[in-house]
Amino acid sequence: MVDSKLLVPELNEAEAMGAETARFEELLLQASKELQQAQTSRAESTQIQPQPGFCIKTKSSQGKVFINICHSPSIPPPADVTEDELLQMLEEDQAGFRIPMSLGEPHAELDAKGQGCTAYDIAVNSDFYRRMQNSEFLRELLITIAREGLEDKYSLQLDPEWRLLKNRAFLGSISQQNIRSQQRPRIQELGNLYSADSLRPKEGPERPHLNLWLEAPDLLLAEIDLPKLDGALGLSLEIGENRLVMGDPQQLYHLDAYIPLRISSDESKAAFHRKRRLMVAMPLLSVTS
């Protein structure tokens, strides 16, 4: 559960941030710039040739639409979670599970009747594709996310009804796609960055290992390692505009970190991963300048 209620740091705490906060802020800004450059520089992208998988048919207000679901080993795989864990994430409306995919440009094609239509190629990781072939649940989930991705990227309104083509792995031709080859800028463990925890006595709950990285210029992700916890039951997480606070009912861990970026607390989501870590997605209101 994500809660936006947070206490504002006291004045003396704000003064204690000092150079450490400025250093971390500089790292985040640099990561944001690197990410934006990676998105606009073709020299930092890799061209891939997706392999055909299966094709679904649907429609939009403009006519028939075919979606070629393809795969490539160059696409990063999603997190390794079981279907039960994934189902729990979805039931709790959490955003800890993402399927990396490459959405290709629309291309005009002719259907089996010789009528004009539009086709899109969507590529996912090859290992995930093979796993999905044995799971109707994963296939339905992928198609749902792929459709939503196309609607967002191309301002489409796709019909919720779709049909899997049984005798065609793809429609038209599958074009090469450019994907970002540079790894995402990653902010390593906060270390000596100011947090309220640094003012606490050494005894008491442990401060967990925290990693932050910019997934996009307007999306900050956090990974909190919690090796002593078996699940998220009772775990508390509070996110303010520039503060992240976490605790557990057993008082094994406590984290209170200041983040020098404006976070949209209402849109932030979290999910507990089976590898005993908490993943937090924090959309940004704006990047600090």
CSV table of C-alpha atoms in Angstrom, one decimal:
chain,number,residue,atom,x,y,z
A,1,MET,CA,0.0,0.0,0.0
A,2,VAL,CA,1.3,3.4,-0.9
A,3,ASP,CA,0.4,6.4,1.3
A,4,SER,CA,1.3,10.0,0.6
A,5,LYS,CA,1.3,11.1,4.3
A,6,LEU,CA,4.8,12.2,5.4
A,7,LEU,CA,6.3,14.5,7.9
A,8,VAL,CA,8.3,17.5,6.5
A,9,PRO,CA,11.9,17.3,7.6
A,10,GLU,CA,12.9,19.6,10.5
A,11,LEU,CA,15.1,22.7,9.7
A,12,ASN,CA,18.1,21.2,11.3
A,13,GLU,CA,17.6,18.0,9.3
A,14,ALA,CA,17.4,20.0,6.1
A,15,GLU,CA,20.7,21.7,7.0
A,16,ALA,CA,22.3,18.3,7.6
A,17,MET,CA,21.6,17.3,4.0
A,18,GLY,CA,24.3,19.7,2.8
A,19,ALA,CA,26.8,18.6,0.3
A,20,GLU,CA,25.6,14.9,0.2
A,21,THR,CA,22.1,15.9,-1.1
A,22,ALA,CA,23.7,18.2,-3.7
A,23,ARG,CA,26.0,15.3,-4.8
A,24,PHE,CA,23.1,12.9,-5.2
A,25,GLU,CA,20.9,15.5,-6.9
A,26,GLU,CA,23.8,16.0,-9.4
A,27,LEU,CA,24.0,12.3,-10.0
A,28,LEU,CA,20.2,12.1,-10.7
A,29,LEU,CA,20.4,15.1,-13.1
A,30,GLN,CA,23.3,13.6,-14.9
A,31,ALA,CA,21.5,10.2,-15.2
A,32,SER,CA,18.5,12.0,-16.6
A,33,LYS,CA,20.6,13.8,-19.2
A,34,GLU,CA,22.3,10.5,-20.2
A,35,LEU,CA,19.0,8.8,-20.6
A,36,GLN,CA,17.6,11.6,-22.8
A,37,GLN,CA,20.7,11.5,-24.9
A,38,ALA,CA,20.4,7.7,-25.2
A,39,GLN,CA,16.9,8.1,-26.4
A,40,THR,CA,17.8,10.6,-29.2
A,41,SER,CA,21.2,9.3,-30.3
A,42,ARG,CA,21.0,6.6,-33.0
A,43,ALA,CA,24.7,5.8,-32.3
A,44,GLU,CA,23.7,4.4,-29.0
A,45,SER,CA,21.0,2.1,-30.4
A,46,THR,CA,21.1,-1.4,-31.8
A,47,GLN,CA,19.2,-2.6,-34.8
A,48,ILE,CA,17.5,-6.0,-34.3
A,49,GLN,CA,15.5,-8.3,-36.6
A,50,PRO,CA,12.6,-9.6,-34.6
A,51,GLN,CA,11.5,-13.2,-35.2
A,52,PRO,CA,7.9,-14.0,-35.9
A,53,GLY,CA,5.7,-15.5,-33.1
A,54,PHE,CA,2.0,-15.2,-33.6
A,55,CYS,CA,-0.5,-12.6,-34.9
A,56,ILE,CA,-3.8,-11.3,-33.6
A,57,LYS,CA,-6.5,-9.4,-35.4
A,58,THR,CA,-8.6,-6.6,-34.0
A,59,LYS,CA,-9.8,-3.2,-35.3
A,60,SER,CA,-9.8,0.5,-34.6
A,61,SER,CA,-12.0,3.4,-35.9
A,62,GLN,CA,-9.7,3.5,-39.0
A,63,GLY,CA,-10.2,-0.2,-39.9
A,64,LYS,CA,-8.7,-3.6,-39.4
A,65,VAL,CA,-5.5,-3.9,-37.3
A,66,PHE,CA,-3.1,-6.8,-37.1
A,67,ILE,CA,-0.6,-7.1,-34.3
A,68,ASN,CA,2.5,-9.3,-34.9
A,69,ILE,CA,3.9,-10.5,-31.6
A,70,CYS,CA,7.6,-11.2,-32.2
A,71,HIS,CA,10.6,-11.9,-30.1
A,72,SER,CA,14.4,-11.2,-30.0
A,73,PRO,CA,17.1,-12.2,-27.5
A,74,SER,CA,18.2,-8.6,-27.6
A,75,ILE,CA,15.1,-7.4,-25.7
A,76,PRO,CA,15.6,-7.5,-21.9
A,77,PRO,CA,13.5,-10.1,-20.1
A,78,PRO,CA,10.9,-9.2,-17.5
A,79,ALA,CA,11.4,-9.9,-13.8
A,80,ASP,CA,11.5,-13.7,-12.9
A,81,VAL,CA,8.3,-14.1,-10.9
A,82,THR,CA,5.9,-17.0,-10.7
A,83,GLU,CA,2.4,-16.7,-12.1
A,84,ASP,CA,0.9,-16.8,-8.6
A,85,GLU,CA,3.1,-13.9,-7.6
A,86,LEU,CA,2.3,-12.0,-10.7
A,87,LEU,CA,-1.4,-12.6,-10.2
A,88,GLN,CA,-1.2,-11.2,-6.7
A,89,MET,CA,0.6,-8.1,-8.0
A,90,LEU,CA,-2.2,-7.5,-10.6
A,91,GLU,CA,-5.0,-8.1,-8.0
A,92,GLU,CA,-3.4,-5.5,-5.8
A,93,ASP,CA,-3.1,-3.1,-8.8
A,94,GLN,CA,0.7,-2.8,-8.3
A,95,ALA,CA,3.3,-1.8,-10.9
A,96,GLY,CA,6.2,-4.0,-9.9
A,97,PHE,CA,6.0,-6.1,-13.1
A,98,ARG,CA,6.9,-4.8,-16.4
A,99,ILE,CA,7.3,-6.5,-19.8
A,100,PRO,CA,10.1,-4.8,-21.8
A,101,MET,CA,8.9,-4.6,-25.4
A,102,SER,CA,9.8,-2.8,-28.6
A,103,LEU,CA,6.8,-1.2,-30.4
A,104,GLY,CA,7.3,-1.0,-34.1
A,105,GLU,CA,5.9,1.7,-36.5
A,106,PRO,CA,2.6,1.0,-38.2
A,107,HIS,CA,2.9,-0.4,-41.7
A,108,ALA,CA,0.1,-0.7,-44.4
A,109,GLU,CA,-0.6,-4.2,-45.5
A,110,LEU,CA,-3.3,-6.2,-47.4
A,111,ASP,CA,-5.3,-8.9,-45.6
A,112,ALA,CA,-6.3,-12.3,-46.9
A,113,LYS,CA,-9.1,-10.7,-48.9
A,114,GLY,CA,-6.9,-8.1,-50.5
A,115,GLN,CA,-8.3,-5.3,-48.4
A,116,GLY,CA,-6.1,-2.6,-46.8
A,117,CYS,CA,-5.3,-2.8,-43.1
A,118,THR,CA,-2.6,-1.7,-40.6
A,119,ALA,CA,-0.1,-4.0,-39.0
A,120,TYR,CA,2.2,-3.4,-36.0
A,121,ASP,CA,5.2,-5.4,-34.9
A,122,ILE,CA,5.8,-5.9,-31.1
A,123,ALA,CA,9.0,-7.6,-29.9
A,124,VAL,CA,9.6,-9.2,-26.5
A,125,ASN,CA,12.4,-11.2,-25.0
A,126,SER,CA,12.8,-14.7,-26.7
A,127,ASP,CA,13.1,-16.6,-23.4
A,128,PHE,CA,9.9,-14.9,-22.1
A,129,TYR,CA,8.2,-15.7,-25.4
A,130,ARG,CA,9.0,-19.4,-25.1
A,131,ARG,CA,7.7,-19.3,-21.5
A,132,MET,CA,4.6,-17.6,-22.6
A,133,GLN,CA,3.8,-20.3,-25.2
A,134,ASN,CA,3.0,-22.6,-22.3
A,135,SER,CA,0.9,-20.2,-20.4
A,136,GLU,CA,-2.4,-18.8,-21.6
A,137,PHE,CA,-2.3,-16.4,-18.7
A,138,LEU,CA,1.0,-14.8,-19.8
A,139,ARG,CA,-0.2,-14.7,-23.4
A,140,GLU,CA,-3.4,-12.8,-22.4
A,141,LEU,CA,-1.3,-10.5,-20.2
A,142,LEU,CA,1.2,-9.7,-22.9
A,143,ILE,CA,-1.6,-9.0,-25.5
A,144,THR,CA,-3.3,-6.7,-23.0
A,145,ILE,CA,-0.1,-4.7,-22.3
A,146,ALA,CA,0.9,-4.6,-26.0
A,147,ARG,CA,-2.5,-3.3,-26.9
A,148,GLU,CA,-2.3,-0.6,-24.2
A,149,GLY,CA,1.2,0.3,-25.4
A,150,LEU,CA,0.0,0.8,-28.9
A,151,GLU,CA,-2.9,2.9,-27.8
A,152,ASP,CA,-0.7,5.1,-25.7
A,153,LYS,CA,2.1,5.5,-28.3
A,154,TYR,CA,-0.1,6.1,-31.4
A,155,SER,CA,-3.3,7.5,-29.8
A,156,LEU,CA,-5.4,4.6,-30.9
A,157,GLN,CA,-8.6,3.2,-29.7
A,158,LEU,CA,-8.5,-0.5,-30.3
A,159,ASP,CA,-11.5,-2.8,-30.1
A,160,PRO,CA,-11.3,-4.9,-26.9
A,161,GLU,CA,-12.2,-8.0,-28.9
A,162,TRP,CA,-9.4,-9.7,-30.7
A,163,ARG,CA,-8.8,-13.0,-32.5
A,164,LEU,CA,-5.7,-15.2,-32.7
A,165,LEU,CA,-4.8,-16.1,-36.3
A,166,LYS,CA,-4.3,-19.9,-36.3
A,167,ASN,CA,-2.6,-20.3,-39.7
A,168,ARG,CA,-0.4,-17.2,-39.8
A,169,ALA,CA,2.6,-16.3,-37.6
A,170,PHE,CA,2.6,-12.7,-38.9
A,171,LEU,CA,0.9,-10.4,-41.5
A,172,GLY,CA,3.0,-8.6,-44.0
A,173,SER,CA,6.7,-8.3,-43.4
A,174,ILE,CA,8.5,-7.8,-40.1
A,175,SER,CA,10.9,-4.9,-40.2
A,176,GLN,CA,14.0,-4.3,-38.3
A,177,GLN,CA,13.7,-2.2,-35.1
A,178,ASN,CA,16.1,0.1,-33.2
A,179,ILE,CA,16.4,-0.5,-29.5
A,180,ARG,CA,18.5,1.3,-27.0
A,181,SER,CA,21.8,-0.5,-26.5
A,182,GLN,CA,23.2,1.7,-23.7
A,183,GLN,CA,22.3,0.4,-20.2
A,184,ARG,CA,20.0,2.7,-18.3
A,185,PRO,CA,21.7,5.2,-16.1
A,186,ARG,CA,21.8,3.7,-12.6
A,187,ILE,CA,22.2,5.5,-9.3
A,188,GLN,CA,24.0,3.1,-7.0
A,189,GLU,CA,23.3,2.6,-3.3
A,190,LEU,CA,22.7,5.9,-1.5
A,191,GLY,CA,25.6,5.3,0.9
A,192,ASN,CA,26.2,8.5,2.9
A,193,LEU,CA,23.4,10.4,1.4
A,194,TYR,CA,21.4,12.2,4.1
A,195,SER,CA,18.4,10.4,5.5
A,196,ALA,CA,16.7,10.6,8.9
A,197,ASP,CA,18.1,7.1,9.5
A,198,SER,CA,21.6,8.6,9.7
A,199,LEU,CA,20.6,10.5,12.8
A,200,ARG,CA,19.3,7.4,14.5
A,201,PRO,CA,21.3,5.3,17.0
A,202,LYS,CA,23.1,2.3,15.4
A,203,GLU,CA,20.9,-0.1,17.4
A,204,GLY,CA,17.4,-0.9,16.2
A,205,PRO,CA,16.0,-1.6,12.8
A,206,GLU,CA,18.5,-2.1,10.0
A,207,ARG,CA,18.7,0.4,7.1
A,208,PRO,CA,18.1,-1.7,3.9
A,209,HIS,CA,20.2,-1.5,0.8
A,210,LEU,CA,18.6,1.0,-1.7
A,211,ASN,CA,19.2,1.4,-5.4
A,212,LEU,CA,17.6,4.1,-7.5
A,213,TRP,CA,17.6,4.6,-11.3
A,214,LEU,CA,15.8,6.6,-13.9
A,215,GLU,CA,13.8,4.3,-16.1
A,216,ALA,CA,12.8,7.3,-18.1
A,217,PRO,CA,13.2,11.1,-17.7
A,218,ASP,CA,9.9,11.2,-15.8
A,219,LEU,CA,10.0,7.8,-14.0
A,220,LEU,CA,12.2,7.0,-11.0
A,221,LEU,CA,12.5,3.3,-9.9
A,222,ALA,CA,13.7,2.1,-6.5
A,223,GLU,CA,14.8,-1.3,-5.4
A,224,ILE,CA,15.0,-2.1,-1.7
A,225,ASP,CA,16.7,-5.3,-0.6
A,226,LEU,CA,14.8,-7.0,2.3
A,227,PRO,CA,16.5,-10.4,2.7
A,228,LYS,CA,15.0,-11.0,6.2
A,229,LEU,CA,11.4,-10.7,5.0
A,230,ASP,CA,9.3,-13.5,3.4
A,231,GLY,CA,6.5,-11.3,2.1
A,232,ALA,CA,4.9,-7.9,2.0
A,233,LEU,CA,2.4,-8.6,4.8
A,234,GLY,CA,2.3,-5.6,7.1
A,235,LEU,CA,4.9,-3.7,5.2
A,236,SER,CA,4.4,0.1,5.3
A,237,LEU,CA,5.5,2.4,2.6
A,238,GLU,CA,5.0,6.2,2.6
A,239,ILE,CA,5.9,8.3,-0.3
A,240,GLY,CA,5.9,12.1,-0.2
A,241,GLU,CA,6.9,14.6,-2.9
A,242,ASN,CA,10.6,14.1,-2.1
A,243,ARG,CA,10.7,11.5,0.7
A,244,LEU,CA,10.5,7.7,0.8
A,245,VAL,CA,9.8,6.0,4.2
A,246,MET,CA,9.5,2.2,4.7
A,247,GLY,CA,9.1,0.0,7.7
A,248,ASP,CA,7.9,-3.5,8.7
A,249,PRO,CA,5.8,-4.8,11.6
A,250,GLN,CA,8.8,-6.9,13.0
A,251,GLN,CA,10.9,-3.7,13.0
A,252,LEU,CA,13.7,-5.5,11.1
A,253,TYR,CA,14.1,-2.6,8.7
A,254,HIS,CA,13.5,1.1,8.6
A,255,LEU,CA,14.3,3.4,5.6
A,256,ASP,CA,13.7,7.1,5.6
A,257,ALA,CA,15.4,8.6,2.5
A,258,TYR,CA,15.3,12.1,1.1
A,259,ILE,CA,15.0,12.2,-2.7
A,260,PRO,CA,15.8,15.6,-4.4
A,261,LEU,CA,13.2,15.1,-7.1
A,262,ARG,CA,9.5,15.9,-7.1
A,263,ILE,CA,7.6,12.6,-6.9
A,264,SER,CA,4.0,12.1,-7.8
A,265,SER,CA,3.0,10.2,-4.7
A,266,ASP,CA,-0.6,9.6,-5.8
A,267,GLU,CA,0.7,7.7,-8.9
A,268,SER,CA,3.5,5.8,-7.2
A,269,LYS,CA,3.1,2.0,-6.9
A,270,ALA,CA,5.1,-0.8,-5.3
A,271,ALA,CA,5.3,-4.6,-5.4
A,272,PHE,CA,7.2,-7.2,-3.3
A,273,HIS,CA,9.4,-9.4,-5.4
A,274,ARG,CA,9.9,-13.1,-4.5
A,275,LYS,CA,13.6,-12.5,-4.4
A,276,ARG,CA,12.9,-10.5,-1.2
A,277,ARG,CA,13.1,-7.0,-2.5
A,278,LEU,CA,10.6,-4.2,-2.8
A,279,MET,CA,10.2,-2.5,-6.2
A,280,VAL,CA,8.8,1.0,-6.2
A,281,ALA,CA,7.8,2.9,-9.3
A,282,MET,CA,7.7,6.7,-8.8
A,283,PRO,CA,6.5,9.0,-11.6
A,284,LEU,CA,8.1,12.4,-11.4
A,285,LEU,CA,6.3,15.7,-11.5
A,286,SER,CA,9.4,17.4,-12.9
A,287,VAL,CA,13.1,16.9,-13.0
A,288,THR,CA,15.0,19.1,-10.6
A,289,SER,CA,16.9,21.8,-12.5
